[in-house]
Amino acid sequence: MSYNDNTSYLDHSHLTPADFTAFEQILAARRDSRPYLDSDWDLILTSHSHTGRTWESTHAIFRPGGAFGTADEVYVRVYFDENGRALPDRPRHPASAQPLTSDLAEQLPGWSVQPCPVSPGRDLAELRHQTWGWGTPPWNIASVPHAALALTGPQGEKLLAVQVSEDAPLLVGAVIPDGFAYTIGAVRPPAPVAFTAGTTPATVASEITKNLAPRYQQAVWHERTGFVTYALANIQDLTTAWIPDPDSPWSYHGEIGSFESEAARNRAAWRGIETLINHGPHVTAGIRAAATIEDHLDPVIGPDLRRLYVTEDALTRLHEIRDGWQAATASIVGTHPEADRLRHRAKDLRNQEAWAHAVRAADGPLPALAAHVTPRIGSPVPDREQQVKAALTRTGRLQGQSAPAPAPPVPPAPAAHRPTR
């Protein structure tokens, strides 16, 4: 078991005061560069964060050792204040409501406004880790802010409002979207907006809806389309790299490398497939929402929009395949060779079944359609009825309006009367 972001750490409720005392003593010994062996815990790593000379956070990861050592490795993550005192995780009780909560909720119809847990240690560390585009957040893991609110918008916007002290400015900025394991450095999320203490909630709400929310939507869209476009291009490359030897199904060479088998190609595609599963449905939904009636009537874009359902079906099947694989592997218990063989076999079957659907998605119009609607992301969605009327007007088929009736034919002039003689 390796200690990384996916590691499950031991809950602090299983620890005793003596454990936290040991953590503090071990950290102090590490700071003073002296040995400390009188403990049932081993220090695995420490991390200190500073901005210039200003301390921001300290955490350490410990593992039971000595008498507590077991065959199964268990890790504990502990946060410390600036003086090296351990900050035990507290049970997560609902955060207390603040006056600003109801005031902002009243001014932001359709939004969820919820206070954030702000206990020193894990709560404040997670609050810092959620920020997107803040640079260095103005609070550390030991200083509890005066107010901290999570704002969730109707289009999936995720913002954070923090006021460090009662007289400090209220900062409102972006939060990393759900499902983002990482972000693309080239995409610039909106910078936090500072409101002086005493700014009315109506002013804050207006800035959020008119500027922050649209810019957030645009940044998330660029992230998602970047992920999806790269994943589709990678799958396309894998299809061109697949050149089987007619005499052997186990030998191929291509522009981006060679594979020992079809299974190896399918394994190489899985990371891109997971990206499609996580972000593709958001992109197709965004295209559907931004497409206009005129797009459907357009001779270039219209056919691509009519083919989008093929991509949506492929994404649905990929999601079902991943769900089925997760359910199957969850039923395989143990670490014996037979269990490992079954897990490996389940993964190969997953990759094999997913490959054909991934190719369907890669052959579809998703990148072109995403690029077409990108300039509209973050703009108000026009009324559907107005879209219809505008489209029909431009095509000369406005309902209820008939072409002007042709002028009645002019009767021929009567023949001139010729007097008789």
Coordinates of C-alpha atoms in Angstrom, one line a residue:
M1 CA 0.0 0.0 0.0
S2 CA 1.5 3.3 -1.0
Y3 CA 0.7 6.7 0.6
N4 CA -0.8 8.9 -2.1
D5 CA -4.0 10.8 -2.6
N6 CA -6.0 7.5 -2.9
T7 CA -4.7 6.1 0.4
S8 CA -7.3 5.6 3.1
Y9 CA -5.9 7.0 6.3
L10 CA -6.9 5.8 9.8
D11 CA -9.6 7.9 11.4
H12 CA -8.4 9.9 14.3
S13 CA -11.2 8.6 16.6
H14 CA -9.2 5.4 16.8
L15 CA -6.2 7.2 18.3
T16 CA -5.5 8.1 22.0
P17 CA -4.0 11.3 23.5
A18 CA -0.8 9.3 23.9
D19 CA -0.6 8.8 20.2
F20 CA -0.9 12.6 19.5
T21 CA 1.8 13.3 22.1
A22 CA 4.0 10.8 20.3
F23 CA 3.3 12.5 17.0
E24 CA 4.3 15.9 18.4
Q25 CA 7.5 14.5 19.9
I26 CA 8.5 12.7 16.7
L27 CA 7.9 15.8 14.6
A28 CA 10.0 17.9 17.1
A29 CA 12.8 15.4 16.9
R30 CA 12.8 15.6 13.1
R31 CA 12.8 19.4 13.3
D32 CA 15.8 19.4 15.6
S33 CA 17.6 16.7 13.6
R34 CA 17.8 14.3 16.5
P35 CA 16.8 10.6 16.7
Y36 CA 13.6 9.6 18.4
L37 CA 13.1 5.9 18.8
D38 CA 10.8 5.7 21.9
S39 CA 7.6 5.3 20.0
D40 CA 5.2 2.8 18.5
W41 CA 5.0 5.0 15.4
D42 CA 7.3 5.6 12.4
L43 CA 7.4 8.9 10.6
I44 CA 7.0 8.3 6.9
L45 CA 7.2 11.9 5.6
T46 CA 6.5 15.5 6.5
S47 CA 5.4 18.5 4.4
H48 CA 5.8 22.2 5.3
S49 CA 4.3 25.0 3.3
H50 CA 5.5 28.6 3.5
T51 CA 4.9 31.8 1.5
G52 CA 8.1 33.7 2.0
R53 CA 8.5 33.7 5.8
T54 CA 4.8 33.1 6.5
W55 CA 3.9 29.6 7.6
E56 CA 0.8 28.1 6.0
S57 CA 0.6 24.4 6.8
T58 CA 2.4 21.4 8.2
H59 CA 1.3 17.8 8.0
A60 CA 3.0 14.4 8.5
I61 CA 2.2 10.8 7.7
F62 CA 2.8 8.1 10.3
R63 CA 2.7 4.3 10.2
P64 CA 2.4 1.9 13.1
G65 CA 5.8 0.3 14.0
G66 CA 7.3 -1.7 16.7
A67 CA 4.7 -3.5 18.8
F68 CA 1.9 -2.1 16.6
G69 CA 3.4 -3.2 13.3
T70 CA 1.2 -5.5 11.2
A71 CA 1.3 -7.2 7.8
D72 CA -1.3 -4.8 6.4
E73 CA 0.1 -1.2 6.3
V74 CA -2.0 1.5 7.9
Y75 CA -1.3 5.2 7.7
V76 CA -2.3 8.2 9.7
R77 CA -2.3 11.8 8.4
V78 CA -1.9 14.5 11.0
Y79 CA -1.9 18.2 10.7
F80 CA 0.1 20.5 13.0
D81 CA -0.1 24.2 13.9
E82 CA 2.9 26.5 13.5
N83 CA 4.2 25.5 17.0
G84 CA 4.1 21.8 16.2
R85 CA 0.9 20.9 18.1
A86 CA -1.1 18.2 16.6
L87 CA -4.6 19.1 15.3
P88 CA -6.8 16.1 15.8
D89 CA -9.6 15.7 13.2
R90 CA -13.0 16.4 14.8
P91 CA -16.2 14.6 13.9
R92 CA -17.9 16.5 11.0
H93 CA -20.9 18.2 12.5
P94 CA -23.0 20.5 10.4
A95 CA -21.3 23.9 10.1
S96 CA -23.1 26.7 12.0
A97 CA -25.2 29.0 10.0
Q98 CA -24.0 32.6 9.5
P99 CA -26.0 35.8 8.8
L100 CA -24.3 36.1 5.4
T101 CA -25.7 32.6 4.5
S102 CA -29.4 33.6 4.3
D103 CA -28.6 37.0 2.9
L104 CA -26.7 35.6 -0.1
A105 CA -29.2 32.8 -0.6
E106 CA -32.0 35.4 -0.8
Q107 CA -30.1 37.3 -3.5
L108 CA -29.0 34.2 -5.5
P109 CA -32.2 32.3 -6.4
G110 CA -31.4 28.9 -7.8
W111 CA -28.1 28.7 -5.9
S112 CA -27.2 26.6 -2.9
V113 CA -25.4 28.6 -0.1
Q114 CA -24.0 26.4 2.6
P115 CA -21.6 27.2 5.5
C116 CA -18.3 25.2 5.3
P117 CA -16.8 23.2 8.2
V118 CA -13.8 25.2 9.5
S119 CA -12.2 23.1 12.3
P120 CA -8.4 23.6 12.5
G121 CA -6.6 20.9 10.7
R122 CA -8.3 18.8 8.0
D123 CA -11.2 21.1 7.4
L124 CA -9.1 24.1 6.7
A125 CA -6.6 22.1 4.7
E126 CA -9.3 20.8 2.5
L127 CA -10.7 24.3 2.1
R128 CA -7.3 25.4 0.8
H129 CA -7.0 22.5 -1.5
Q130 CA -10.3 23.2 -3.1
T131 CA -9.4 26.7 -4.2
W132 CA -8.9 27.2 -8.0
G133 CA -7.0 30.3 -9.2
W134 CA -6.6 31.8 -5.7
G135 CA -2.8 31.8 -5.7
T136 CA -2.1 31.7 -1.9
P137 CA -5.4 31.6 0.1
P138 CA -5.3 34.1 2.9
W139 CA -5.9 31.6 5.7
N140 CA -3.8 28.7 7.1
I141 CA -4.8 25.4 8.5
A142 CA -4.9 26.7 12.1
S143 CA -6.6 30.1 11.8
V144 CA -10.4 29.8 11.6
P145 CA -11.9 32.3 9.2
H146 CA -14.8 34.5 10.3
A147 CA -17.0 33.1 7.5
A148 CA -16.7 30.4 4.9
L149 CA -19.5 29.6 2.5
A150 CA -19.8 27.1 -0.4
L151 CA -21.9 28.5 -3.3
T152 CA -23.2 26.1 -5.9
G153 CA -24.9 27.5 -9.0
P154 CA -27.7 26.1 -11.2
Q155 CA -25.2 25.4 -14.0
G156 CA -22.8 23.5 -11.8
E157 CA -20.8 26.6 -10.7
K158 CA -18.8 26.0 -7.6
L159 CA -17.5 29.1 -5.7
L160 CA -16.1 29.8 -2.3
A161 CA -16.8 32.9 -0.2
V162 CA -14.3 33.5 2.7
Q163 CA -14.0 36.4 5.1
V164 CA -10.9 35.9 7.3
S165 CA -12.1 38.4 10.0
E166 CA -15.1 40.5 10.6
D167 CA -13.4 43.6 9.2
A168 CA -11.6 41.9 6.3
P169 CA -12.8 41.9 2.7
L170 CA -15.1 39.1 1.6
L171 CA -13.2 37.0 -1.1
V172 CA -15.3 35.1 -3.6
G173 CA -13.5 32.8 -6.0
A174 CA -13.6 29.5 -7.9
V175 CA -13.5 25.9 -6.5
I176 CA -12.1 23.0 -8.5
P177 CA -15.0 21.3 -10.2
D178 CA -16.2 17.9 -9.1
G179 CA -14.5 15.0 -10.9
F180 CA -11.3 16.9 -11.7
A181 CA -8.3 14.9 -10.6
Y182 CA -6.1 17.6 -12.0
T183 CA -6.5 20.8 -14.1
I184 CA -4.8 22.1 -17.2
G185 CA -2.3 24.8 -16.4
A186 CA -3.1 26.7 -19.6
V187 CA -6.7 27.3 -18.5
R188 CA -7.1 30.4 -16.3
P189 CA -10.0 30.2 -13.9
P190 CA -11.5 33.5 -12.7
A191 CA -9.4 35.3 -10.0
P192 CA -11.2 35.8 -6.7
V193 CA -13.1 39.1 -6.3
A194 CA -12.7 41.1 -3.1
F195 CA -15.6 42.9 -1.6
T196 CA -15.0 45.4 1.2
A197 CA -16.5 44.7 4.6
G198 CA -20.1 46.0 4.6
T199 CA -20.7 45.4 0.9
T200 CA -24.4 44.6 0.4
P201 CA -25.3 41.0 -0.4
A202 CA -27.2 42.3 -3.5
T203 CA -23.9 43.8 -4.9
V204 CA -22.0 40.5 -4.2
A205 CA -24.8 38.5 -5.8
S206 CA -24.8 40.8 -8.9
E207 CA -21.1 40.4 -9.4
I208 CA -21.4 36.6 -9.0
T209 CA -24.2 36.2 -11.6
K210 CA -22.9 38.7 -14.1
N211 CA -19.2 38.0 -14.1
L212 CA -17.9 35.3 -11.8
A213 CA -20.4 32.6 -12.8
P214 CA -20.0 33.0 -16.6
R215 CA -16.2 33.1 -16.3
Y216 CA -16.3 30.0 -14.2
Q217 CA -18.5 28.2 -16.8
Q218 CA -16.0 29.2 -19.6
A219 CA -13.0 27.9 -17.6
V220 CA -14.6 24.6 -16.8
W221 CA -15.7 24.2 -20.4
H222 CA -12.2 24.8 -21.7
E223 CA -10.9 22.2 -19.2
R224 CA -13.4 19.6 -20.1
T225 CA -13.1 20.0 -23.8
G226 CA -9.3 19.9 -23.5
F227 CA -9.5 16.6 -21.6
V228 CA -12.0 15.1 -24.1
T229 CA -10.2 16.3 -27.2
Y230 CA -6.9 14.9 -26.0
A231 CA -8.5 11.6 -25.1
L232 CA -10.2 11.2 -28.5
A233 CA -7.0 12.1 -30.3
N234 CA -5.1 9.5 -28.3
I235 CA -7.7 6.8 -29.2
Q236 CA -7.5 7.8 -32.8
D237 CA -3.7 7.5 -32.7
L238 CA -4.1 4.0 -31.2
T239 CA -6.3 3.0 -34.1
T240 CA -3.7 4.1 -36.6
A241 CA -0.9 2.4 -34.6
W242 CA -2.7 -0.9 -35.0
I243 CA -1.1 -2.6 -38.0
P244 CA -1.3 -6.4 -37.3
D245 CA 1.1 -8.8 -38.9
P246 CA -1.0 -11.0 -41.2
D247 CA 1.0 -14.0 -40.1
S248 CA 0.6 -13.4 -36.4
P249 CA -2.0 -11.5 -34.3
W250 CA 0.7 -10.8 -31.7
S251 CA 3.0 -8.5 -33.7
Y252 CA 2.2 -4.9 -34.7
H253 CA 3.9 -1.6 -35.3
G254 CA 2.6 1.9 -35.7
E255 CA 3.5 5.5 -35.7
I256 CA 3.2 5.9 -31.9
G257 CA 4.7 2.7 -30.9
S258 CA 4.2 -1.1 -31.0
F259 CA 2.1 -3.4 -28.9
E260 CA 2.6 -7.0 -28.0
S261 CA -1.0 -7.8 -28.4
E262 CA -4.5 -6.4 -28.9
A263 CA -4.9 -6.5 -25.1
A264 CA -1.9 -4.1 -24.8
R265 CA -3.5 -1.6 -27.2
N266 CA -6.8 -1.8 -25.3
R267 CA -4.9 -1.2 -22.0
A268 CA -3.2 1.8 -23.4
A269 CA -6.6 3.2 -24.4
W270 CA -8.3 2.8 -21.0
R271 CA -7.0 6.0 -19.4
G272 CA -8.4 8.0 -22.3
I273 CA -11.7 6.1 -22.0
E274 CA -12.0 7.0 -18.3
T275 CA -11.5 10.6 -19.3
L276 CA -14.4 10.2 -21.8
I277 CA -16.6 8.6 -19.1
N278 CA -15.9 11.4 -16.6
H279 CA -16.1 14.4 -18.9
G280 CA -17.7 13.4 -22.2
P281 CA -21.4 13.6 -20.9
H282 CA -20.8 17.1 -19.6
V283 CA -19.5 18.2 -23.1
T284 CA -22.4 16.6 -25.0
A285 CA -24.9 18.2 -22.6
G286 CA -23.2 21.6 -23.1
I287 CA -23.4 21.2 -26.8
R288 CA -27.1 20.3 -26.6
A289 CA -27.8 23.3 -24.4
A290 CA -25.9 25.8 -26.6
A291 CA -27.0 24.6 -30.0
T292 CA -29.6 26.8 -31.6
I293 CA -32.4 26.0 -34.1
E294 CA -30.2 27.6 -36.8
D295 CA -27.5 25.1 -36.0
H296 CA -29.9 22.3 -36.8
L297 CA -30.8 23.9 -40.1
D298 CA -27.2 24.7 -41.0
P299 CA -26.0 22.4 -43.8
V300 CA -22.6 22.0 -42.2
I301 CA -23.3 21.8 -38.5
G302 CA -26.8 20.2 -38.7
P303 CA -25.6 16.7 -39.8
D304 CA -23.0 16.6 -37.0
L305 CA -25.7 17.5 -34.5
R306 CA -27.9 14.7 -35.8
R307 CA -25.0 12.3 -35.4
L308 CA -24.3 13.4 -31.8
Y309 CA -26.6 10.7 -30.4
V310 CA -24.1 8.1 -31.6
T311 CA -21.4 9.6 -29.4
E312 CA -23.9 9.8 -26.5
D313 CA -24.8 6.1 -26.9
A314 CA -21.1 5.2 -26.9
L315 CA -20.4 7.2 -23.7
T316 CA -23.4 5.5 -22.0
R317 CA -22.1 2.1 -22.9
L318 CA -18.6 2.9 -21.6
H319 CA -20.1 4.1 -18.3
E320 CA -22.1 0.8 -18.1
I321 CA -18.9 -1.2 -18.8
R322 CA -17.0 0.5 -16.1
D323 CA -19.8 0.0 -13.6
G324 CA -20.0 -3.6 -14.5
W325 CA -16.3 -4.1 -14.1
Q326 CA -16.3 -2.4 -10.7
A327 CA -19.1 -4.6 -9.5
A328 CA -17.4 -7.7 -10.7
T329 CA -14.0 -6.9 -9.1
A330 CA -15.7 -5.9 -5.8
S331 CA -16.9 -9.5 -5.6
I332 CA -13.4 -10.9 -5.9
V333 CA -11.8 -11.1 -2.4
G334 CA -8.4 -12.1 -1.2
T335 CA -4.9 -11.7 -2.4
H336 CA -4.1 -15.2 -3.5
P337 CA -2.9 -15.9 -7.1
E338 CA -6.3 -17.1 -8.3
A339 CA -8.0 -13.8 -7.1
D340 CA -5.2 -11.8 -8.9
R341 CA -5.8 -13.8 -12.1
L342 CA -9.5 -13.1 -12.0
R343 CA -8.9 -9.4 -11.5
H344 CA -6.5 -9.3 -14.4
R345 CA -9.0 -11.2 -16.6
A346 CA -11.8 -8.9 -15.6
K347 CA -9.7 -5.9 -16.5
D348 CA -8.8 -7.3 -19.9
L349 CA -12.5 -8.1 -20.7
R350 CA -13.4 -4.5 -19.7
N351 CA -10.7 -3.1 -22.0
Q352 CA -11.7 -5.3 -24.9
E353 CA -15.4 -4.5 -24.6
A354 CA -14.8 -0.7 -24.2
W355 CA -12.4 -0.4 -27.2
A356 CA -15.1 -0.7 -29.9
H357 CA -17.3 2.0 -28.2
A358 CA -14.3 4.3 -27.7
V359 CA -13.6 4.1 -31.4
R360 CA -17.2 5.0 -32.1
A361 CA -16.8 8.1 -29.9
A362 CA -13.5 9.0 -31.5
D363 CA -15.0 8.8 -35.0
G364 CA -17.9 11.1 -34.0
P365 CA -18.3 14.9 -34.3
L366 CA -17.7 15.8 -30.6
P367 CA -14.5 18.0 -31.0
A368 CA -16.0 19.9 -34.0
L369 CA -19.3 20.6 -32.2
A370 CA -17.5 21.6 -29.0
A371 CA -15.4 24.1 -30.9
H372 CA -18.5 25.5 -32.6
V373 CA -20.4 26.3 -29.4
T374 CA -17.4 27.4 -27.3
P375 CA -17.9 31.1 -28.0
R376 CA -21.4 30.8 -26.5
I377 CA -20.4 29.2 -23.2
G378 CA -21.1 31.5 -20.3
S379 CA -23.6 33.6 -22.3
P380 CA -27.3 33.6 -21.4
V381 CA -29.2 30.9 -23.2
P382 CA -31.7 32.5 -25.6
D383 CA -35.4 31.8 -25.2
R384 CA -36.3 28.7 -27.3
E385 CA -39.4 30.3 -28.8
Q386 CA -37.3 33.3 -29.9
Q387 CA -34.7 31.0 -31.5
V388 CA -37.5 29.3 -33.5
K389 CA -38.9 32.6 -34.7
A390 CA -35.4 34.0 -35.6
A391 CA -34.5 30.9 -37.5
L392 CA -37.7 30.8 -39.4
T393 CA -37.5 34.5 -40.2
R394 CA -34.0 34.0 -41.7
T395 CA -35.1 31.1 -43.8
G396 CA -38.2 32.9 -45.0
R397 CA -40.6 30.6 -43.3
L398 CA -42.0 32.6 -40.4
Q399 CA -45.1 30.9 -39.2
G400 CA -48.3 32.8 -39.7
Q401 CA -46.8 35.0 -42.4
S402 CA -47.8 34.2 -45.9
A403 CA -46.1 35.5 -49.0
P404 CA -47.8 38.6 -50.5
A405 CA -50.6 37.8 -52.9
P406 CA -49.7 38.3 -56.5
A407 CA -51.3 41.4 -58.1
P408 CA -54.5 40.6 -60.1
P409 CA -53.8 40.5 -63.8
V410 CA -54.5 43.7 -65.6
P411 CA -57.3 43.2 -68.1
P412 CA -56.4 44.0 -71.6
A413 CA -57.3 47.4 -72.8
P414 CA -60.5 47.4 -74.9
A415 CA -60.0 47.7 -78.5
A416 CA -60.1 51.2 -79.8
H417 CA -63.5 52.2 -81.3
R418 CA -63.2 52.8 -84.9
P419 CA -66.0 55.0 -86.2
T420 CA -67.9 53.7 -89.1
R421 CA -68.3 55.6 -92.3

